[in-house]
Tab-separated table of C-alpha atoms and ligand atoms in Angstrom:
chain	number	residue	atom	x	y	z
A	1	MET	CA	-26.431	9.556	-13.657
A	2	SER	CA	-23.806	10.816	-16.096
A	3	ARG	CA	-20.662	8.732	-16.264
A	4	ASN	CA	-18.202	10.667	-18.361
A	5	VAL	CA	-14.594	9.503	-18.084
A	6	LEU	CA	-11.495	11.307	-19.344
A	7	ILE	CA	-8.622	8.966	-20.187
A	8	LEU	CA	-5.088	10.386	-19.896
A	9	PRO	CA	-2.536	7.730	-20.921
A	10	GLY	CA	0.483	9.983	-20.231
A	11	ASP	CA	4.089	8.917	-20.808
A	12	GLY	CA	6.420	5.915	-20.581
A	13	ILE	CA	4.458	2.772	-19.722
A	14	GLY	CA	1.321	4.948	-19.324
A	15	PRO	CA	-0.232	4.130	-22.718
A	16	GLU	CA	0.513	0.386	-22.319
A	17	ILE	CA	-1.090	0.010	-18.884
A	18	VAL	CA	-3.971	2.391	-19.565
A	19	GLY	CA	-4.686	0.455	-22.784
A	20	GLN	CA	-5.330	-2.697	-20.737
A	21	ALA	CA	-7.310	-0.818	-18.068
A	22	GLU	CA	-9.488	0.663	-20.785
A	23	ARG	CA	-10.323	-2.798	-22.135
A	24	VAL	CA	-11.453	-3.766	-18.638
A	25	LEU	CA	-13.486	-0.559	-18.315
A	26	ASP	CA	-15.152	-1.249	-21.678
A	27	GLN	CA	-16.050	-4.777	-20.660
A	28	VAL	CA	-17.706	-3.843	-17.336
A	29	ASN	CA	-19.404	-0.919	-19.072
A	30	ALA	CA	-21.059	-3.418	-21.416
A	31	ASP	CA	-21.651	-6.172	-18.821
A	32	PHE	CA	-23.224	-3.889	-16.212
A	33	GLY	CA	-24.909	-1.433	-18.628
A	34	LEU	CA	-23.177	1.545	-17.015
A	35	GLY	CA	-23.496	3.975	-19.938
A	36	ILE	CA	-19.927	5.226	-19.520
A	37	GLU	CA	-18.741	7.703	-22.145
A	38	LYS	CA	-15.018	8.211	-22.764
A	39	ASN	CA	-12.801	11.010	-23.986
A	40	HIS	CA	-9.034	10.959	-24.444
A	41	ALA	CA	-6.507	13.743	-23.960
A	42	LEU	CA	-2.809	14.443	-23.567
A	43	VAL	CA	-1.024	15.464	-20.367
A	44	GLY	CA	2.626	15.538	-19.275
A	45	GLY	CA	5.484	14.864	-21.685
A	46	SER	CA	3.247	13.741	-24.545
A	47	ALA	CA	1.379	17.083	-24.290
A	48	ILE	CA	4.673	18.999	-24.218
A	49	ASP	CA	5.750	17.206	-27.422
A	50	GLN	CA	2.531	18.102	-29.217
A	51	TYR	CA	1.504	21.471	-27.714
A	52	GLY	CA	4.568	22.771	-25.857
A	53	VAL	CA	2.816	22.704	-22.463
A	54	PRO	CA	2.166	19.861	-19.955
A	55	LEU	CA	-1.507	20.758	-19.418
A	56	PRO	CA	-3.120	22.024	-22.652
A	57	GLU	CA	-6.313	24.090	-22.380
A	58	ASP	CA	-8.326	21.425	-24.198
A	59	THR	CA	-7.236	18.801	-21.678
A	60	LEU	CA	-8.159	21.056	-18.752
A	61	ALA	CA	-11.559	21.845	-20.257
A	62	LEU	CA	-12.308	18.118	-20.710
A	63	ALA	CA	-11.020	17.437	-17.184
A	64	LYS	CA	-13.388	20.034	-15.742
A	65	SER	CA	-16.416	18.680	-17.570
A	66	CYS	CA	-15.952	14.947	-16.878
A	67	ASP	CA	-17.038	12.908	-13.829
A	68	ALA	CA	-13.761	11.020	-13.384
A	69	LEU	CA	-10.256	10.859	-14.837
A	70	LEU	CA	-8.075	7.814	-15.416
A	71	LEU	CA	-4.372	8.610	-15.648
A	72	GLY	CA	-1.380	6.387	-16.480
A	73	ALA	CA	1.736	8.269	-15.378
A	74	VAL	CA	3.735	11.252	-16.572
A	75	GLY	CA	7.403	12.114	-16.952
A	76	GLY	CA	10.647	10.618	-18.170
A	77	PRO	CA	14.264	11.483	-18.953
A	78	LYS	CA	13.292	13.026	-22.300
A	79	TRP	CA	11.782	16.028	-20.469
A	80	ASP	CA	14.087	16.195	-17.413
A	81	ALA	CA	16.186	19.070	-18.780
A	82	LEU	CA	13.167	21.349	-19.330
A	83	ASP	CA	12.470	24.407	-17.203
A	84	MET	CA	10.605	23.479	-13.968
A	85	ALA	CA	7.566	25.524	-15.067
A	86	ILE	CA	6.820	23.289	-18.058
A	87	ARG	CA	7.953	19.891	-16.767
A	88	PRO	CA	5.494	16.959	-17.187
A	89	GLU	CA	4.769	16.844	-13.414
A	90	LYS	CA	3.294	20.355	-13.692
A	91	GLY	CA	0.497	18.817	-15.736
A	92	LEU	CA	-0.466	16.605	-12.814
A	93	LEU	CA	-0.183	19.361	-10.225
A	94	GLY	CA	-2.227	21.647	-12.486
A	95	LEU	CA	-5.004	19.060	-12.694
A	96	ARG	CA	-5.014	18.532	-8.923
A	97	SER	CA	-5.214	22.241	-8.115
A	98	ASN	CA	-7.637	23.221	-10.889
A	99	LEU	CA	-10.019	20.402	-9.973
A	100	ASN	CA	-9.565	20.986	-6.226
A	101	LEU	CA	-8.648	17.347	-5.586
A	102	PHE	CA	-7.887	17.654	-1.882
A	103	GLY	CA	-8.470	14.074	-0.747
A	104	ASN	CA	-5.935	11.405	-1.613
A	105	LEU	CA	-7.072	7.807	-1.135
A	106	ARG	CA	-4.212	5.311	-1.102
A	107	PRO	CA	-5.132	1.693	-0.442
A	108	ALA	CA	-2.417	-0.741	0.579
A	109	ILE	CA	-3.657	-4.179	-0.360
A	110	LEU	CA	-1.564	-7.298	-0.254
A	111	TYR	CA	-3.145	-10.175	-2.081
A	112	PRO	CA	-2.417	-13.352	-0.102
A	113	GLN	CA	-0.879	-14.833	-3.281
A	114	LEU	CA	1.860	-12.149	-3.180
A	115	ALA	CA	2.646	-12.214	0.551
A	116	GLU	CA	6.227	-13.295	-0.177
A	117	ALA	CA	6.865	-9.936	-1.924
A	118	SER	CA	6.646	-7.993	1.348
A	119	SER	CA	9.660	-7.179	3.487
A	120	LEU	CA	7.580	-8.193	6.531
A	121	LYS	CA	6.785	-11.747	7.575
A	122	PRO	CA	3.973	-13.182	5.401
A	123	GLU	CA	1.712	-13.834	8.413
A	124	LEU	CA	1.868	-10.134	9.377
A	125	VAL	CA	0.826	-8.872	5.945
A	126	ALA	CA	-1.020	-11.631	4.037
A	127	GLY	CA	-4.498	-10.267	3.299
A	128	LEU	CA	-3.577	-6.719	4.341
A	129	ASP	CA	-6.256	-4.277	3.150
A	130	LEU	CA	-5.982	-0.761	4.512
A	131	LEU	CA	-6.817	2.641	3.121
A	132	ILE	CA	-4.940	5.847	3.875
A	133	VAL	CA	-6.883	9.071	3.324
A	134	ARG	CA	-4.378	11.904	3.049
A	135	GLU	CA	-5.218	15.617	2.916
A	136	LEU	CA	-3.499	16.783	-0.261
A	137	THR	CA	-3.806	20.534	-0.698
A	138	GLY	CA	-3.189	22.051	2.761
A	139	GLY	CA	-1.085	21.697	5.894
A	140	ILE	CA	2.605	22.458	6.219
A	141	TYR	CA	3.350	21.906	2.506
A	142	PHE	CA	1.266	24.959	1.606
A	143	GLY	CA	1.072	27.038	4.831
A	144	GLN	CA	2.200	30.672	4.828
A	145	PRO	CA	4.478	32.259	5.900
A	146	ARG	CA	7.327	30.085	4.720
A	147	GLY	CA	10.867	30.661	3.583
A	148	ILE	CA	14.501	31.037	4.605
A	149	ARG	CA	15.466	34.300	6.324
A	150	THR	CA	18.501	35.809	8.006
A	151	LYS	CA	18.131	36.707	11.681
A	152	ASP	CA	19.618	39.850	13.248
A	153	SER	CA	22.504	37.693	14.469
A	154	GLY	CA	23.351	36.900	10.849
A	155	GLU	CA	22.357	33.247	11.212
A	156	ARG	CA	19.912	31.876	8.608
A	157	GLU	CA	16.726	30.038	9.608
A	158	GLY	CA	14.221	28.080	7.592
A	159	PHE	CA	10.543	28.197	8.565
A	160	ASN	CA	7.197	26.726	7.520
A	161	THR	CA	3.684	27.016	8.847
A	162	TYR	CA	1.523	24.047	9.815
A	163	VAL	CA	-1.994	25.388	9.382
A	164	TYR	CA	-5.396	23.746	8.874
A	165	SER	CA	-8.714	25.564	8.917
A	166	GLU	CA	-11.733	23.873	10.411
A	167	SER	CA	-13.403	23.549	7.000
A	168	GLU	CA	-10.326	21.870	5.497
A	169	VAL	CA	-10.319	19.272	8.286
A	170	ARG	CA	-14.054	18.761	8.057
A	171	ARG	CA	-14.076	18.037	4.307
A	172	ILE	CA	-11.231	15.499	4.445
A	173	GLY	CA	-12.842	14.030	7.571
A	174	ARG	CA	-16.108	13.511	5.707
A	175	GLN	CA	-14.310	11.720	2.864
A	176	ALA	CA	-12.612	9.432	5.359
A	177	PHE	CA	-15.783	8.653	7.338
A	178	GLU	CA	-17.625	7.915	4.086
A	179	ALA	CA	-14.787	5.696	2.883
A	180	ALA	CA	-14.904	3.821	6.210
A	181	GLN	CA	-18.652	3.321	5.770
A	182	LYS	CA	-17.957	1.639	2.409
A	183	ARG	CA	-15.322	-0.628	4.019
A	184	GLY	CA	-14.870	-2.103	7.490
A	185	GLY	CA	-16.403	0.797	9.476
A	186	LYS	CA	-13.204	1.639	11.417
A	187	LEU	CA	-11.414	4.995	11.133
A	188	CYS	CA	-8.137	5.920	12.832
A	189	SER	CA	-7.272	9.633	12.784
A	190	VAL	CA	-3.515	10.232	12.986
A	191	ASP	CA	-2.179	13.473	14.477
A	192	LYS	CA	0.425	14.905	16.840
A	193	ALA	CA	-2.062	16.521	19.213
A	194	ASN	CA	0.347	16.237	22.155
A	195	VAL	CA	2.653	18.798	20.477
A	196	LEU	CA	0.983	20.627	17.560
A	197	GLU	CA	-2.033	22.927	18.084
A	198	ALA	CA	-3.032	22.571	14.432
A	199	THR	CA	-3.638	18.899	15.122
A	200	VAL	CA	-5.442	19.587	18.426
A	201	LEU	CA	-8.061	21.307	16.276
A	202	TRP	CA	-7.827	18.422	13.766
A	203	ARG	CA	-8.707	15.965	16.550
A	204	GLU	CA	-11.583	18.134	17.830
A	205	VAL	CA	-13.161	18.369	14.383
A	206	MET	CA	-12.826	14.604	13.829
A	207	ASN	CA	-14.590	14.007	17.165
A	208	GLU	CA	-17.393	16.394	16.173
A	209	LEU	CA	-17.836	14.603	12.846
A	210	ALA	CA	-17.998	11.211	14.557
A	211	ALA	CA	-21.451	12.097	15.912
A	212	GLU	CA	-22.723	12.238	12.305
A	213	TYR	CA	-21.346	8.791	11.492
A	214	PRO	CA	-22.497	6.511	14.327
A	215	ASP	CA	-21.814	3.448	12.164
A	216	VAL	CA	-18.082	4.277	12.044
A	217	GLU	CA	-15.818	3.570	15.014
A	218	LEU	CA	-13.348	6.484	15.368
A	219	SER	CA	-10.003	6.197	17.172
A	220	HIS	CA	-6.986	8.510	17.408
A	221	MET	CA	-3.272	7.752	17.249
A	222	TYR	CA	-0.131	9.901	17.413
A	223	VAL	CA	1.864	9.775	14.195
A	224	ASP	CA	4.994	8.272	15.762
A	225	ASN	CA	2.955	5.411	17.167
A	226	ALA	CA	1.105	5.020	13.838
A	227	ALA	CA	4.428	4.587	12.013
A	228	MET	CA	5.420	1.933	14.530
A	229	GLN	CA	2.062	0.133	14.369
A	230	LEU	CA	2.135	0.101	10.551
A	231	VAL	CA	5.251	-2.045	10.538
A	232	ARG	CA	4.371	-4.001	13.713
A	233	ALA	CA	0.761	-5.035	13.058
A	234	PRO	CA	-0.607	-3.322	9.929
A	235	LYS	CA	-3.733	-5.473	9.733
A	236	GLN	CA	-5.184	-3.660	12.797
A	237	PHE	CA	-6.085	-0.703	10.490
A	238	ASP	CA	-9.090	-0.289	8.218
A	239	VAL	CA	-9.034	3.411	7.227
A	240	ILE	CA	-6.445	5.978	8.383
A	241	VAL	CA	-7.075	9.708	7.919
A	242	THR	CA	-4.278	12.221	8.330
A	243	GLY	CA	-2.819	15.528	7.157
A	244	ASN	CA	-0.647	16.166	4.150
A	245	MET	CA	2.846	15.599	5.563
A	246	PHE	CA	2.050	12.655	7.847
A	247	GLY	CA	0.025	11.089	5.016
A	248	ASP	CA	2.876	11.522	2.559
A	249	ILE	CA	5.185	9.494	4.766
A	250	LEU	CA	2.730	6.906	6.113
A	251	SER	CA	1.238	6.121	2.688
A	252	ASP	CA	4.647	5.351	1.184
A	253	CYS	CA	5.453	3.201	4.181
A	254	ALA	CA	2.140	1.331	3.807
A	255	ALA	CA	2.691	0.884	0.057
A	256	MET	CA	6.051	-0.726	0.687
A	257	LEU	CA	4.476	-3.207	3.111
A	258	THR	CA	2.966	-4.793	0.023
A	259	GLY	CA	6.304	-4.992	-1.784
A	260	SER	CA	4.908	-4.423	-5.270
A	261	ILE	CA	4.193	-0.930	-6.541
A	262	GLY	CA	2.837	-2.386	-9.779
A	263	MET	CA	-0.257	-3.480	-7.816
A	264	LEU	CA	-1.399	-0.309	-6.022
A	265	PRO	CA	-4.073	2.119	-7.241
A	266	SER	CA	-4.902	5.583	-5.877
A	267	ALA	CA	-7.563	8.272	-6.088
A	268	SER	CA	-7.600	12.034	-5.603
A	269	LEU	CA	-11.100	13.347	-4.907
A	270	ASP	CA	-12.894	16.680	-4.720
A	271	GLU	CA	-15.782	17.583	-2.439
A	272	ASN	CA	-18.420	16.119	-4.765
A	273	GLY	CA	-16.832	12.743	-5.376
A	274	LYS	CA	-15.242	13.615	-8.699
A	275	GLY	CA	-11.807	12.078	-8.835
A	276	MET	CA	-8.597	11.386	-10.675
A	277	TYR	CA	-7.532	7.738	-10.529
A	278	GLU	CA	-3.996	6.512	-11.165
A	279	PRO	CA	-1.500	3.833	-10.168
A	280	ILE	CA	0.898	4.973	-7.432
A	281	HIS	CA	3.928	4.159	-9.578
A	282	GLY	CA	5.557	6.424	-12.163
A	283	SER	CA	6.099	6.104	-15.899
A	284	ALA	CA	8.865	3.464	-15.532
A	285	PRO	CA	10.957	4.654	-18.513
A	286	ASP	CA	13.360	1.741	-17.935
A	287	ILE	CA	10.745	-0.760	-19.168
A	288	ALA	CA	8.563	1.458	-21.394
A	289	GLY	CA	7.700	0.034	-24.797
A	290	GLN	CA	8.704	-3.523	-23.872
A	291	GLY	CA	5.196	-4.792	-23.100
A	292	VAL	CA	6.248	-6.102	-19.678
A	293	ALA	CA	4.737	-3.492	-17.298
A	294	ASN	CA	2.204	-4.652	-14.735
A	295	PRO	CA	-1.218	-3.199	-15.658
A	296	LEU	CA	-2.961	-4.348	-12.452
A	297	ALA	CA	-2.493	-1.089	-10.470
A	298	THR	CA	-4.201	0.780	-13.304
A	299	ILE	CA	-6.920	-1.862	-13.637
A	300	LEU	CA	-7.518	-1.597	-9.869
A	301	SER	CA	-7.659	2.198	-10.291
A	302	VAL	CA	-10.619	1.615	-12.617
A	303	ALA	CA	-12.288	-0.352	-9.811
A	304	MET	CA	-11.728	2.565	-7.401
A	305	MET	CA	-13.131	4.971	-9.988
A	306	LEU	CA	-16.293	2.885	-10.325
A	307	ARG	CA	-16.680	2.748	-6.540
A	308	TYR	CA	-15.920	6.332	-5.520
A	309	SER	CA	-16.961	8.463	-8.519
A	310	LEU	CA	-19.315	6.446	-10.686
A	311	ALA	CA	-21.575	4.702	-8.147
A	312	ALA	CA	-20.941	1.266	-9.648
A	313	GLU	CA	-19.906	-0.840	-6.656
A	314	GLU	CA	-20.883	-4.157	-8.225
A	315	ALA	CA	-18.643	-3.554	-11.249
A	316	ALA	CA	-15.810	-2.444	-8.934
A	317	GLN	CA	-16.056	-5.686	-6.989
A	318	ALA	CA	-16.156	-7.735	-10.181
A	319	ILE	CA	-12.835	-6.214	-11.285
A	320	GLU	CA	-11.219	-6.760	-7.891
A	321	LYS	CA	-12.388	-10.370	-7.879
A	322	ALA	CA	-11.048	-10.873	-11.421
A	323	VAL	CA	-7.623	-9.588	-10.321
A	324	GLY	CA	-7.645	-12.032	-7.406
A	325	ASP	CA	-8.617	-14.833	-9.812
A	326	VAL	CA	-5.734	-14.195	-12.234
A	327	LEU	CA	-3.292	-14.181	-9.315
A	328	ASP	CA	-4.799	-17.495	-8.169
A	329	GLN	CA	-4.166	-18.835	-11.671
A	330	GLY	CA	-0.467	-17.997	-11.234
A	331	MET	CA	-0.381	-15.166	-13.792
A	332	ARG	CA	2.522	-12.822	-12.985
A	333	THR	CA	4.128	-9.912	-14.810
A	334	ALA	CA	7.906	-9.730	-14.347
A	335	ASP	CA	7.759	-7.378	-11.329
A	336	ILE	CA	5.745	-9.861	-9.230
A	337	TYR	CA	7.065	-13.088	-10.761
A	338	SER	CA	8.314	-15.927	-8.573
A	339	GLU	CA	9.241	-19.563	-9.310
A	340	GLY	CA	6.345	-21.847	-10.140
A	341	ASN	CA	4.149	-19.134	-11.653
A	342	ARG	CA	3.545	-18.143	-15.279
A	343	LYS	CA	5.347	-15.029	-16.494
A	344	VAL	CA	3.029	-12.955	-18.717
A	345	SER	CA	3.217	-9.722	-20.701
A	346	THR	CA	1.178	-6.565	-20.098
A	347	ALA	CA	-1.352	-7.555	-22.760
A	348	GLN	CA	-1.564	-11.183	-21.581
A	349	MET	CA	-2.353	-9.923	-18.088
A	350	GLY	CA	-5.115	-7.766	-19.588
A	351	ASP	CA	-6.433	-10.799	-21.507
A	352	ALA	CA	-6.450	-12.854	-18.303
A	353	VAL	CA	-8.428	-10.220	-16.365
A	354	LEU	CA	-10.988	-9.984	-19.179
A	355	ALA	CA	-11.336	-13.770	-19.230
A	356	ALA	CA	-11.752	-13.845	-15.445
A	357	LEU	CA	-14.489	-11.201	-15.695
A	358	THR	CA	-16.284	-13.264	-18.336
A	359	ASN	CA	-16.079	-16.416	-16.209
A	360	GLN	CA	-17.606	-14.895	-13.066
B	401	NAD	P1	8.690	4.510	-11.228
B	401	NAD	O1	7.555	4.199	-10.313
B	401	NAD	O2	8.331	4.930	-12.605
B	401	NAD	O3	9.668	3.243	-11.328
B	401	NAD	C1	10.330	2.669	-10.210
B	401	NAD	C2	10.676	1.205	-10.520
B	401	NAD	O4	9.474	0.426	-10.496
B	401	NAD	C3	11.273	1.002	-11.904
B	401	NAD	O5	12.233	-0.021	-11.844
B	401	NAD	C4	10.110	0.554	-12.751
B	401	NAD	O6	10.467	-0.266	-13.848
B	401	NAD	C5	9.259	-0.211	-11.741
B	401	NAD	N1	7.824	-0.121	-12.050
B	401	NAD	C6	7.028	0.958	-11.883
B	401	NAD	N2	5.791	0.691	-12.305
B	401	NAD	C7	5.800	-0.586	-12.757
B	401	NAD	C8	4.810	-1.445	-13.329
B	401	NAD	N3	3.545	-1.049	-13.517
B	401	NAD	N4	5.185	-2.684	-13.676
B	401	NAD	C9	6.433	-3.112	-13.485
B	401	NAD	N5	7.405	-2.364	-12.937
B	401	NAD	C10	7.103	-1.098	-12.586
B	401	NAD	O7	9.561	5.642	-10.491
B	401	NAD	P2	10.830	6.470	-11.013
B	401	NAD	O8	11.720	5.572	-11.812
B	401	NAD	O9	11.352	7.143	-9.818
B	401	NAD	O10	10.237	7.582	-11.975
B	401	NAD	C11	10.166	7.473	-13.390
B	401	NAD	C12	9.422	8.681	-13.951
B	401	NAD	O11	8.082	8.673	-13.479
B	401	NAD	C13	10.018	10.021	-13.518
B	401	NAD	O12	9.987	10.904	-14.607
B	401	NAD	C14	9.079	10.483	-12.420
B	401	NAD	O13	9.035	11.889	-12.313
B	401	NAD	C15	7.760	9.943	-12.911
B	401	NAD	N6	6.758	9.731	-11.863
B	401	NAD	C16	5.466	10.020	-12.198
B	401	NAD	C17	4.451	9.785	-11.292
B	401	NAD	C18	3.035	10.077	-11.703
B	401	NAD	O14	2.798	10.276	-12.889
B	401	NAD	N7	2.102	10.091	-10.804
B	401	NAD	C19	4.740	9.259	-10.029
B	401	NAD	C20	6.061	8.931	-9.723
B	401	NAD	C21	7.068	9.173	-10.660
C-alpha cells in the first residue's frame, strides 16, 4: 500500500515537537520496513509569512494527494491582528473542509505514571484509556437556517438548526464501530433523544449499524448523564460516539481528566481512512523556541496515524510502549514534571523515545 505522509510543522512550538515526532516516524519506518514517503509544506502563520495566505495552493495539492497528514499547531500573537479571512486557523479549517475530515478521534489516556496530574482522585483515573469520536462537519454548528432576527414585536431572537442526515450519522457511526473493534469492543452513543428529534434519528441509525458489528457492544446515554459519568467513573467508557456540539464539550472535559494537554493526540478522518493527525494543544507561543515543549502528544499522534491511516498497528504499539517506557524511567518535560523525576528538554524526550524503541 502507498504510505505518503505530508508533514506540516506549523507555528510556535510546532516545528520543535514535529521535529521529534518525525525522528520517531523515521525510526519505525526503518525498523518495520513501512516504505513511508514524506513531504513537507507550510500552513498557518508560517505560510502567511511566506505566501500571504494560511493555506497555499501547493500545500492543499500535497494534502489532497497524500495518505495522511501530521500537523504541529498553528497560530500565535504575531498574526492575531490580521483579518479573520486570512488568520492561521483558516489554514486548518480549510484543510478539514477540503479533505472532508468529518470524524474527529480524541483519545483521553492517562498513563498511570501521571495519575497525580489529574484533578480527579488517582484511583478514578489511573490507566484511563477512552476514545471520543466526534462528528466534526455537521450538526448545530453548521445547520441552516441560522442567524439573529428581529420579531414583529421588535424583540431580537437568535436561532440555529440542529440537523443530521441519515448518511452523516451512518458514516460517523461506522468510524466509531470500527474504532471500537480495534480497541475494547464497547461503544457508547451519546445523544439527547428524550428531547431532540435529530438525535432520535441518530439513535435509530446507530441501532441499525449495530447489526453489522456484532463484535461491538453498543449502548446509549443521554448527554447530561454522560457528562456526569465522565467525571464520576470515566474508566467505564471504551469508545464514545456523539455529534459535533456534544463532542466538542465532552472531549475537552475528557482531556482535562488527564491533566496534561502535552500528552494527548488526535485524528480527523475522512470516509476512506485518510486523516490529519495533531496534538490537541495549540502552538504555545509562551514557550516557543525554548526547547522545553512536550513532544509526546505529537509522537502519539504518529502512533494514531500508523494505526488508523497507514495500516501499521505493530509500529503504532511500539511507539505507545516506548512512551510508557520513558515515563517509567522518570523522564518528564516541564509541563508534566514532579519531584523525584528527571526534567528533560524537547529533544532529550525525543532521544529517550528513540532509545526506548531501540531497546524493545
Ligand atoms: P495552547 O494549547 O497553545 O497553550 C496553553 C498552555 O499549555 C500554555 O501555557 C502552553 O505553554 C501549554 N502547552 C501547550 N502545549 C504544550 C506542550 N506540548 N508542552 C508543554 N506545554 C504546552 O493554547 P493557547 O495558549 O490558548 O493558544 C496559543 C495559540 O495556539 C493561539 O494562537 C491559538 O489560536 C492556537 N491554537 C492552535 C490549535 C491548533 O493548531 N490545532 C489549537 C489550539 C490553539
